[in-house]
CSV table of N, CA and C in Angstrom, one decimal:
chain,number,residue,atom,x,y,z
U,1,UNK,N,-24.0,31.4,38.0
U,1,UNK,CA,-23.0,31.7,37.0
U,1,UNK,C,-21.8,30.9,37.2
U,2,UNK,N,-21.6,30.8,38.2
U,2,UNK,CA,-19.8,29.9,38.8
U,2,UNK,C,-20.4,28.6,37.9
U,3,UNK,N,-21.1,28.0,38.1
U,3,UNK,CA,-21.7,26.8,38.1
U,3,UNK,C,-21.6,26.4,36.7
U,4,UNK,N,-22.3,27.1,36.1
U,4,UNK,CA,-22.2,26.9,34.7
U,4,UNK,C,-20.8,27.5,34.1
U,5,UNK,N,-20.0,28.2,34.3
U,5,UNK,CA,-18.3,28.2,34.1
U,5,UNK,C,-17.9,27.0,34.0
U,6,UNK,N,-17.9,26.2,35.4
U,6,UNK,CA,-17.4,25.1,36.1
U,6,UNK,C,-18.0,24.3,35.5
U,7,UNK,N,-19.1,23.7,34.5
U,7,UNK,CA,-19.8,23.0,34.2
U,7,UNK,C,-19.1,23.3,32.6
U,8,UNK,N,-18.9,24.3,32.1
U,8,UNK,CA,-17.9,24.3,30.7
U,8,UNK,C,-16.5,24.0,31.0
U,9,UNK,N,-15.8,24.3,32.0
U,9,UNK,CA,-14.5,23.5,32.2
U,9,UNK,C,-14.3,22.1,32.0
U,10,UNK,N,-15.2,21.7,33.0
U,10,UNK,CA,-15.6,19.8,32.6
U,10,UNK,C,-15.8,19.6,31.3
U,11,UNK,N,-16.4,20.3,30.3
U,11,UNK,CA,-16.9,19.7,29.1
U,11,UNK,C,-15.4,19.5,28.5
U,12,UNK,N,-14.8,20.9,28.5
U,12,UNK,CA,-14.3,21.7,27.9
U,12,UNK,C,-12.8,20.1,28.2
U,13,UNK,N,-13.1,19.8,29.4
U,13,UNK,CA,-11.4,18.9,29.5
U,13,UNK,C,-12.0,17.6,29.4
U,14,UNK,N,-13.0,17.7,28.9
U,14,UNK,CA,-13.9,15.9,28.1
U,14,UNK,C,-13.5,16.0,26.8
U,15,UNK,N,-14.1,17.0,26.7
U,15,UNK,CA,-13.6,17.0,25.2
U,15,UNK,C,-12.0,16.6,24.4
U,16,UNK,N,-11.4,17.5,25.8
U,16,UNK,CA,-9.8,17.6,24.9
U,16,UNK,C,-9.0,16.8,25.5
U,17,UNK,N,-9.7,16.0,26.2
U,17,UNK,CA,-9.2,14.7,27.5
U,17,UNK,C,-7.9,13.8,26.5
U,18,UNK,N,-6.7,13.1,26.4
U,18,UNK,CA,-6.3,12.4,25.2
U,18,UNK,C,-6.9,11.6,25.3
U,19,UNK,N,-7.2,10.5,24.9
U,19,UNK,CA,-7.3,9.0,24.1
U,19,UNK,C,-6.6,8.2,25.1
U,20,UNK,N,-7.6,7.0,26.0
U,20,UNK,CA,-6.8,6.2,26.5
U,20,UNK,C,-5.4,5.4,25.9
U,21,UNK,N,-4.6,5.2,26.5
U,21,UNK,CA,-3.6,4.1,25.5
U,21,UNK,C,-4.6,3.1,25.3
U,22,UNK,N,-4.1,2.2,24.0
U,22,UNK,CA,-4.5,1.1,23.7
U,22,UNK,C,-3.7,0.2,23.0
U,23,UNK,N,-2.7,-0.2,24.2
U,23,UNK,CA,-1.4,-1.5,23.4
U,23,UNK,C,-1.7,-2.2,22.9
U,24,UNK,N,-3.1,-2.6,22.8
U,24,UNK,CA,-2.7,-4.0,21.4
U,24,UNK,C,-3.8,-3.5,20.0
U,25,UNK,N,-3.7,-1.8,19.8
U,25,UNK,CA,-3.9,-1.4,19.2
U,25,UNK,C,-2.3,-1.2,18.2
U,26,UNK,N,-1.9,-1.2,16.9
U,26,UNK,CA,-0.6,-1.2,16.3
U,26,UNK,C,-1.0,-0.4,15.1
U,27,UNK,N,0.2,0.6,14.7
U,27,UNK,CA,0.0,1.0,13.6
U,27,UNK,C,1.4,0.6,12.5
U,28,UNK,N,1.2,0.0,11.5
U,28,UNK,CA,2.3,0.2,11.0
U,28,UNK,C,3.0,1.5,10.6
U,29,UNK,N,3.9,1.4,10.5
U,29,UNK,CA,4.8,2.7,10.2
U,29,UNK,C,6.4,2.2,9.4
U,30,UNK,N,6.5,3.2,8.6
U,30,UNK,CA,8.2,2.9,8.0
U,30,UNK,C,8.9,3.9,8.7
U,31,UNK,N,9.6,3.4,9.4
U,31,UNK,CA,10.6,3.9,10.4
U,31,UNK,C,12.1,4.6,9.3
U,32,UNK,N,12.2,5.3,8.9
U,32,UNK,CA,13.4,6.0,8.1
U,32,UNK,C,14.5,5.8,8.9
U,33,UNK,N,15.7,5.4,8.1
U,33,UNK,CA,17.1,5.0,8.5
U,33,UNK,C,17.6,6.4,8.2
U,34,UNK,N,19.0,6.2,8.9
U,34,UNK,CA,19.4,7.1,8.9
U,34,UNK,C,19.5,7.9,7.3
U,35,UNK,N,19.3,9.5,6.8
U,35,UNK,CA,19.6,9.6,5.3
U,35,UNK,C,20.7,10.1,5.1
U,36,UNK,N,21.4,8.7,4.4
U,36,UNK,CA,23.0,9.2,3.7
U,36,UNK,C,23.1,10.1,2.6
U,37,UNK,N,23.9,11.0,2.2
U,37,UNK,CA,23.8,10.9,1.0
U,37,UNK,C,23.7,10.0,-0.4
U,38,UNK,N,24.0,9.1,-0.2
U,38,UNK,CA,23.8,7.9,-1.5
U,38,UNK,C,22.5,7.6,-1.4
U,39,UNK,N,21.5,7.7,-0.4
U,39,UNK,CA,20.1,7.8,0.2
U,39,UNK,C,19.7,8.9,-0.7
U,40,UNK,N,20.2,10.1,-0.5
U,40,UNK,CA,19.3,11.5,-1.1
U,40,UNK,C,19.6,11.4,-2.7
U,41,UNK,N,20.7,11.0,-2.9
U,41,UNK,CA,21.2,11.0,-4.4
U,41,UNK,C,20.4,9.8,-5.4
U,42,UNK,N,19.8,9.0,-4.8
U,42,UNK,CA,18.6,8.1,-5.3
U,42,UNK,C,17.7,8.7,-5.3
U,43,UNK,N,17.1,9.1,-4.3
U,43,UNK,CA,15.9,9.5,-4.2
U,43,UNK,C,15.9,10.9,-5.2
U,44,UNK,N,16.9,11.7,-5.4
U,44,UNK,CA,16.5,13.2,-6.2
U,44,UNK,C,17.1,12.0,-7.7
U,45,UNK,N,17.1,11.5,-8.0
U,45,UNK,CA,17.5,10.9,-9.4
U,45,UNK,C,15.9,10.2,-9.7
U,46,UNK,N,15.0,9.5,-9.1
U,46,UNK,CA,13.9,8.9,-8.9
U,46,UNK,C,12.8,10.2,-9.0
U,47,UNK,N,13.1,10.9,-8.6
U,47,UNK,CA,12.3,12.3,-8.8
U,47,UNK,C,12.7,13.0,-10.2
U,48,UNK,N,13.5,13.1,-10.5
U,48,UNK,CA,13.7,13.6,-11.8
U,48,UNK,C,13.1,12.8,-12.8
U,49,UNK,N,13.2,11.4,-12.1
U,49,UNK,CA,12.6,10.6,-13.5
U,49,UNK,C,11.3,10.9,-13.6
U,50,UNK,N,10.5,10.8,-12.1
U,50,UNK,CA,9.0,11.3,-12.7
U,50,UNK,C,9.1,12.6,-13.3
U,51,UNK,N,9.6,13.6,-13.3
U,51,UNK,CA,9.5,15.2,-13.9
U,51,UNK,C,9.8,15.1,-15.1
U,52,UNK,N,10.1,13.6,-15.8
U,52,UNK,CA,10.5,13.7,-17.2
U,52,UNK,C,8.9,14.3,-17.9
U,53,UNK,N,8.9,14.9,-19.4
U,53,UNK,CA,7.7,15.1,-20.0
U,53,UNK,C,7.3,14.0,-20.3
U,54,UNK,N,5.9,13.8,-21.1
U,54,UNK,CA,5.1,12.4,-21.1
U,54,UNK,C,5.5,12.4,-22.6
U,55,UNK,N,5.9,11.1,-23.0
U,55,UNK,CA,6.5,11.0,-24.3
U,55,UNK,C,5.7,9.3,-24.6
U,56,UNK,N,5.4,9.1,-25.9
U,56,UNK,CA,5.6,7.9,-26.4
U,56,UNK,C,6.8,7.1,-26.7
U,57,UNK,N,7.6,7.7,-27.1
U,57,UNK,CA,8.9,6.9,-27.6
U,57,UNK,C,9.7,6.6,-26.4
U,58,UNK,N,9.4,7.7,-25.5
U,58,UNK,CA,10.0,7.1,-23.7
U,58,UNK,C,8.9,7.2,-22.7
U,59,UNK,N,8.2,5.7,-22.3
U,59,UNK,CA,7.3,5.7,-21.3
U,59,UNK,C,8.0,5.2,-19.8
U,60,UNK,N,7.5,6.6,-19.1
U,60,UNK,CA,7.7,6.3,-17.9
U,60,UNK,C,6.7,5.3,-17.2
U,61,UNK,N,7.3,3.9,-16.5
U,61,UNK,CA,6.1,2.9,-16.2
U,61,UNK,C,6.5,2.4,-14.8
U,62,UNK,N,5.9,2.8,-14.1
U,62,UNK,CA,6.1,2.1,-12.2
U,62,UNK,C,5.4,0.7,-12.2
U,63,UNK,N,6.2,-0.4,-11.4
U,63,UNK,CA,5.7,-1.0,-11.3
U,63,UNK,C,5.7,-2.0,-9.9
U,64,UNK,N,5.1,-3.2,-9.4
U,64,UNK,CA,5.5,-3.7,-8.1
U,64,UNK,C,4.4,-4.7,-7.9
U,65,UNK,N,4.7,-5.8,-6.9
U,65,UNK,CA,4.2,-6.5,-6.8
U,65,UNK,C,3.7,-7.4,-5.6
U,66,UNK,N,2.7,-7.6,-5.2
U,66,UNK,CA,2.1,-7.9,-4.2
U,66,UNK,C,1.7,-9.4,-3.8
U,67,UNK,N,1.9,-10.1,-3.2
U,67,UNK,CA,1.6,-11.2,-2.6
U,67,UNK,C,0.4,-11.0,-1.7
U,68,UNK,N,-0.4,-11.9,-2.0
U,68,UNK,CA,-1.8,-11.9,-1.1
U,68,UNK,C,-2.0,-13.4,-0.7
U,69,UNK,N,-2.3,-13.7,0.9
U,69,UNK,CA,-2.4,-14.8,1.0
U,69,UNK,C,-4.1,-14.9,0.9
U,70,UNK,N,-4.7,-16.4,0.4
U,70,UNK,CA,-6.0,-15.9,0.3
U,70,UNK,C,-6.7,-17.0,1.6
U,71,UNK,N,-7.5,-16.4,2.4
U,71,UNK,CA,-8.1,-16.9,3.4
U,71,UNK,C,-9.6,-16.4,3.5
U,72,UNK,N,-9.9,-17.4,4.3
U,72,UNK,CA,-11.5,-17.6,4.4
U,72,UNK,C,-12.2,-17.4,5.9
U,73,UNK,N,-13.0,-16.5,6.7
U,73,UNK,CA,-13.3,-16.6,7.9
U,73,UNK,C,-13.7,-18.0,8.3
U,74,UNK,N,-13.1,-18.7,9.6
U,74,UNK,CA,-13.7,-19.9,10.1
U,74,UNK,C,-15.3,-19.9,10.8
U,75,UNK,N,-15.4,-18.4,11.2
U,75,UNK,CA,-16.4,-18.1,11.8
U,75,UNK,C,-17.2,-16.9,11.5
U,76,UNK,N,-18.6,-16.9,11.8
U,76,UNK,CA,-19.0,-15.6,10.9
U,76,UNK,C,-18.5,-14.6,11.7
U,77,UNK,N,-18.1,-13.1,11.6
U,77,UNK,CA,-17.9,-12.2,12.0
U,77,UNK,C,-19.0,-11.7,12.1
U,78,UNK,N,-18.8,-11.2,13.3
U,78,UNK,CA,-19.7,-10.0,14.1
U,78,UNK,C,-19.7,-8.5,13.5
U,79,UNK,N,-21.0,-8.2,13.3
U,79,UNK,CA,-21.3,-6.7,12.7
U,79,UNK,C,-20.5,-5.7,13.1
U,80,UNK,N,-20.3,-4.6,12.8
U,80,UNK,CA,-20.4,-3.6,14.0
U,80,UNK,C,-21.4,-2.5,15.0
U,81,UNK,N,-22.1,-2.7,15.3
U,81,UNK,CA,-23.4,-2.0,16.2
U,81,UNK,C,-23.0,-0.8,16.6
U,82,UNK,N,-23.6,0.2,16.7
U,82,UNK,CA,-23.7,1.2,17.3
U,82,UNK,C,-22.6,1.1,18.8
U,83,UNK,N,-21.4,2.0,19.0
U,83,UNK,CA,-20.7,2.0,20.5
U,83,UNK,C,-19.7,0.7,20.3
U,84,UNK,N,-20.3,-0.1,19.1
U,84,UNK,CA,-18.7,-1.3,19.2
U,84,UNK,C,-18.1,-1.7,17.9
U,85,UNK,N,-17.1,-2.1,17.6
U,85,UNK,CA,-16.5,-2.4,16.8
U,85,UNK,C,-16.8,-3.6,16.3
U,86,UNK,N,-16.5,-4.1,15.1
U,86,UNK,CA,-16.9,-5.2,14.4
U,86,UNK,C,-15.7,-6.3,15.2
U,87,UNK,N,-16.2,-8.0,15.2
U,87,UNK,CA,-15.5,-8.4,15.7
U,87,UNK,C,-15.2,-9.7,14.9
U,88,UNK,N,-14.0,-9.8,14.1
U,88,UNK,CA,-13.7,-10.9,13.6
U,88,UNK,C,-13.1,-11.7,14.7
U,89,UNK,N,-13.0,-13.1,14.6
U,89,UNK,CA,-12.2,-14.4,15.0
U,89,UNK,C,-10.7,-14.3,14.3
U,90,UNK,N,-10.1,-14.5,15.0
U,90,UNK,CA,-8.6,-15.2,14.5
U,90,UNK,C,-8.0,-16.1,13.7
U,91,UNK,N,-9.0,-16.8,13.9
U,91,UNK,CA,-8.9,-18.2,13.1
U,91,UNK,C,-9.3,-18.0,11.9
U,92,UNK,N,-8.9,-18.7,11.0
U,92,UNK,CA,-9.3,-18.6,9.5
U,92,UNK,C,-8.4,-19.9,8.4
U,93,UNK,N,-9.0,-19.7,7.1
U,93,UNK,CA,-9.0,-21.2,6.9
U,93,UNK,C,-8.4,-20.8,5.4
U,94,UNK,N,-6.9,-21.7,5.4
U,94,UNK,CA,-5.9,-20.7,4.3
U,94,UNK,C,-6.6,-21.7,2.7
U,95,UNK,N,-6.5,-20.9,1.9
U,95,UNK,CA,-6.8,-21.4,0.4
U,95,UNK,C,-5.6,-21.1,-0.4
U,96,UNK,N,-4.4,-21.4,0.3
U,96,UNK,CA,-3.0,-20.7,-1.1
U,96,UNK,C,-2.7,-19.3,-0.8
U,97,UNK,N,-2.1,-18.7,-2.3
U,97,UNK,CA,-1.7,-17.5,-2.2
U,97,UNK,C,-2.1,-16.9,-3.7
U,98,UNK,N,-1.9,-15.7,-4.1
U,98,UNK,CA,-1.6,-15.5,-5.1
U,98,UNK,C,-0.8,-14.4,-5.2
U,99,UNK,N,-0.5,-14.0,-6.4
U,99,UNK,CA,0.5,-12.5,-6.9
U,99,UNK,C,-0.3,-11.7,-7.5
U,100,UNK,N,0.1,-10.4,-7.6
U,100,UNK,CA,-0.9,-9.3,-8.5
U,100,UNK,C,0.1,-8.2,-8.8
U,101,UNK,N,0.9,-8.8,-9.8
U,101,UNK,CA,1.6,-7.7,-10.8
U,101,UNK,C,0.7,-6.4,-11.0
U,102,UNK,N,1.3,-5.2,-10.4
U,102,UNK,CA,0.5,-4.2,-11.3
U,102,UNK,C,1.4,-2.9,-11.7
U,103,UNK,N,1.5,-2.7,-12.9
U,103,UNK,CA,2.2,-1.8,-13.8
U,103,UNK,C,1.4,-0.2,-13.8
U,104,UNK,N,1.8,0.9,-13.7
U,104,UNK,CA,1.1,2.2,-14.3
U,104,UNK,C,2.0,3.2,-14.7
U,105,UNK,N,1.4,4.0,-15.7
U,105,UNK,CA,1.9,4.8,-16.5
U,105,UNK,C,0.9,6.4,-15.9
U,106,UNK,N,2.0,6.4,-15.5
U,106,UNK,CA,1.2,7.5,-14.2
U,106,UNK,C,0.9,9.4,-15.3
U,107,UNK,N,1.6,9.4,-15.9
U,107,UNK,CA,1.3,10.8,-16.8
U,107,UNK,C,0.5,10.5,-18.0
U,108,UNK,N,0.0,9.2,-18.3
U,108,UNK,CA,-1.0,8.7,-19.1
U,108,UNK,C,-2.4,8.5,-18.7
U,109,UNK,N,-2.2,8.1,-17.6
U,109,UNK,CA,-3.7,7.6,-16.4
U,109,UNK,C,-3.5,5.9,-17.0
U,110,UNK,N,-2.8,5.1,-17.5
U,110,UNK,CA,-3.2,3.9,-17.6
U,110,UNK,C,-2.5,2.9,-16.9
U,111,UNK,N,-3.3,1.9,-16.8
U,111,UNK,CA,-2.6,0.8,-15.6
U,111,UNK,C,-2.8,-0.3,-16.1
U,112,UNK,N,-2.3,-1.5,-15.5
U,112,UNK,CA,-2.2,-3.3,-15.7
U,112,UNK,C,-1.8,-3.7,-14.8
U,113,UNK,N,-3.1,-4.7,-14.5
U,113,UNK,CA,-2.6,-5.5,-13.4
U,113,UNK,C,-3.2,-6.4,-14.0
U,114,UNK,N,-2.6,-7.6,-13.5
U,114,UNK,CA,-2.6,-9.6,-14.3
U,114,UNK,C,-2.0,-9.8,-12.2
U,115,UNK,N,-3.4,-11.0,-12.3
U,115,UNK,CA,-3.1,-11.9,-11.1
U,115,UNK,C,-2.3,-13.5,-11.8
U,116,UNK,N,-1.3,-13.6,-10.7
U,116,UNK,CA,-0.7,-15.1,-11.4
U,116,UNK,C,-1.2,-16.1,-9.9
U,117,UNK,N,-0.8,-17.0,-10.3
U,117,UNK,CA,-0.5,-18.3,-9.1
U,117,UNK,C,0.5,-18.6,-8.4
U,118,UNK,N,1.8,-17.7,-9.0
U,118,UNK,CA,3.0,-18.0,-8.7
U,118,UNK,C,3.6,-16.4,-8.6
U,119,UNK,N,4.6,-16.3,-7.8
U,119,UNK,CA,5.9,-15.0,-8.2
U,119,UNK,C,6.9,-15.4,-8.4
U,120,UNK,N,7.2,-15.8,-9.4
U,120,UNK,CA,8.6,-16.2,-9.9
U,120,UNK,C,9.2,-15.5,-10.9
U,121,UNK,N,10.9,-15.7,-11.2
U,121,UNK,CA,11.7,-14.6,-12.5
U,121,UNK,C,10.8,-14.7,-13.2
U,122,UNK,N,10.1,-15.9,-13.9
U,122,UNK,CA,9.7,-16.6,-15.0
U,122,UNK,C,8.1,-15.3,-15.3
U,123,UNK,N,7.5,-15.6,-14.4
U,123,UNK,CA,6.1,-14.7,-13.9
U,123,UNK,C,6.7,-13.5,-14.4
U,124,UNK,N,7.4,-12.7,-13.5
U,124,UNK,CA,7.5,-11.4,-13.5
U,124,UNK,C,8.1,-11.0,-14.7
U,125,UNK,N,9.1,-11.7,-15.7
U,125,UNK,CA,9.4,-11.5,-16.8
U,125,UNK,C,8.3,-11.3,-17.9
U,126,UNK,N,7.8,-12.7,-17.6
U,126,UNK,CA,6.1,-12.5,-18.7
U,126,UNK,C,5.3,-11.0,-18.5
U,127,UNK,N,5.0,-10.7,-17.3
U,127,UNK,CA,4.8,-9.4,-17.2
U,127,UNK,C,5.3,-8.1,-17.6
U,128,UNK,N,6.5,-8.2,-17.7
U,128,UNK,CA,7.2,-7.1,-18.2
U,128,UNK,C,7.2,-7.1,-19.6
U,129,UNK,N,7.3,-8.4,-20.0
U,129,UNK,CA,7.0,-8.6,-21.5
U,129,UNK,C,5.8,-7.8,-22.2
U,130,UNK,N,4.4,-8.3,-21.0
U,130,UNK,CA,3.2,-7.9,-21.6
U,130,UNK,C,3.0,-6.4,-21.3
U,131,UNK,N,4.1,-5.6,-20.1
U,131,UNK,CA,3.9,-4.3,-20.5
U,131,UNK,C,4.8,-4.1,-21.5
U,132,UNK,N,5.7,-4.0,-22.4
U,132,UNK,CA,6.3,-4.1,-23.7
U,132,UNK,C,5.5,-4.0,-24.7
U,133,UNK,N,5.0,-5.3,-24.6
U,133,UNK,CA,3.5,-5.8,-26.1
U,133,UNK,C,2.9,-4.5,-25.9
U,134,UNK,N,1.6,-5.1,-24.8
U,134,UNK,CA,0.4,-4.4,-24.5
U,134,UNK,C,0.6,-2.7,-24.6
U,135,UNK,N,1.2,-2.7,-23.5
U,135,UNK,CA,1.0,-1.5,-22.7
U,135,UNK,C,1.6,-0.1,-23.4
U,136,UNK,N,2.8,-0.4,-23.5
U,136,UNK,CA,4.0,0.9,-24.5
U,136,UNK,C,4.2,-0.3,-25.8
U,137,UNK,N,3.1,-0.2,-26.8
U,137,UNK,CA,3.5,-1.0,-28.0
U,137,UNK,C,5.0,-0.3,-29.0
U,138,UNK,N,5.2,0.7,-29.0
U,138,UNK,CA,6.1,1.2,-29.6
U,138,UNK,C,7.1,2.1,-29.3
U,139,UNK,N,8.0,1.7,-28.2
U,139,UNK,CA,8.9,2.7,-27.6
U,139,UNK,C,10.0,2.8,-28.1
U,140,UNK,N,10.7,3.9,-28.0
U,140,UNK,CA,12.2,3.8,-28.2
U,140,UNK,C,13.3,2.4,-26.9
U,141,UNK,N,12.7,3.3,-25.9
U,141,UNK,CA,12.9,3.0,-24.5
U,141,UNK,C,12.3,2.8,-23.5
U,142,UNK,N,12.0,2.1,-22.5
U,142,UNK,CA,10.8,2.4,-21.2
U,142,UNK,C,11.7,2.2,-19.9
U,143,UNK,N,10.9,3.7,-19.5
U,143,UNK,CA,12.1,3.5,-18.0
U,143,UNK,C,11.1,2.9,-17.3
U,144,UNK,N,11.4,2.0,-16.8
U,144,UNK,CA,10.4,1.0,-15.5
U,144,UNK,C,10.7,1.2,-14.1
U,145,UNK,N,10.5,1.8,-13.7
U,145,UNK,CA,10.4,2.3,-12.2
U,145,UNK,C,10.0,1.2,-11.2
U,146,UNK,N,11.0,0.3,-10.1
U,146,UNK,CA,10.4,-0.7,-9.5
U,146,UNK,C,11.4,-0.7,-8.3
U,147,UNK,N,11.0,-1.7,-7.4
U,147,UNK,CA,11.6,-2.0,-6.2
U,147,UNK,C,11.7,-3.6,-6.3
U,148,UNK,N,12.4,-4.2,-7.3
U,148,UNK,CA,12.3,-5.6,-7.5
U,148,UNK,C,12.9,-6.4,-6.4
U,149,UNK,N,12.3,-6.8,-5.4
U,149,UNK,CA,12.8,-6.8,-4.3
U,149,UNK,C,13.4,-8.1,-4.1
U,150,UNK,N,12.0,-8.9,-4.2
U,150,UNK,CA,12.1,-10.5,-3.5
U,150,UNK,C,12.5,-11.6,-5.3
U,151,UNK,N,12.1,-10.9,-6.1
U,151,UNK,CA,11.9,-11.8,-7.7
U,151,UNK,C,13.4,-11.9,-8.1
């Protein structure tokens, strides 16, 4: 009887043992600055906008834009097998970049995304245009929700 007690303790502290470290394991994370109020006073003004009702003549439209560089493995990657993790190479073989405007009208369900070759004013204006045209053909107003950051 001792024996098998002693034999569920062991399990019992395998089980709930922590997780080795593993430093060159990284997770990204957004580290929050301090919150000012001119901080909270955006953010509850950004929230009200999504709480607006779903209207045609005022489309609420989020939008943002992504850079992707595009690359190619140098070497074939390794599977992942049973007990190990899949193993890519480092090395890799760059082909350019591109952009991927993508627009959504979140209390509609509809979205738009257009890939360019470039991010430039010129680009990102065209796109806003085509959410204009396309997307909200006949608004009074469109509030465009963005973090226009780098354009």
């Amino acid at each position: 009887m001792l024996t098998v007690s002693l034999m569920l303790r062991w399990v019992m502290f395998k089980k709930n043992e922590p997780q080795r470290l593993k430093p060159w394991k990284v997770r990204g994370w957004v580290i929050a600055a301090e919150r000012s109020g001119e901080f909270i006073a955006n953010m509850e003004q950004i929230l009200d906008v999504y709480q607006r009702p779903c209207s045609e003549e005022f489309p609420v439209v989020c939008m943002d834009e992504l850079p992707k560089q595009l690359i190619e493995d140098a070497r074939i990657p390794v599977p992942m097998k049973l007990g190990q993790e899949a193993r890519v190479d480092y090395e890799y073989i760059r082909h350019g970049f591109a952009n991927i405007f993508m627009a959504s009208e979140p209390l509609k369900g509809r979205h738009l995304v257009e890939v360019t070759e470039l991010k430039t004013k010129k680009e990102w204006a065209k796109f806003v245009k085509r959410i204009s045209d396309k997307f909200c053909p006949n608004p009074q107003k469109i509030t465009l929700v963005m973090d226009n950051f780098r354009t």
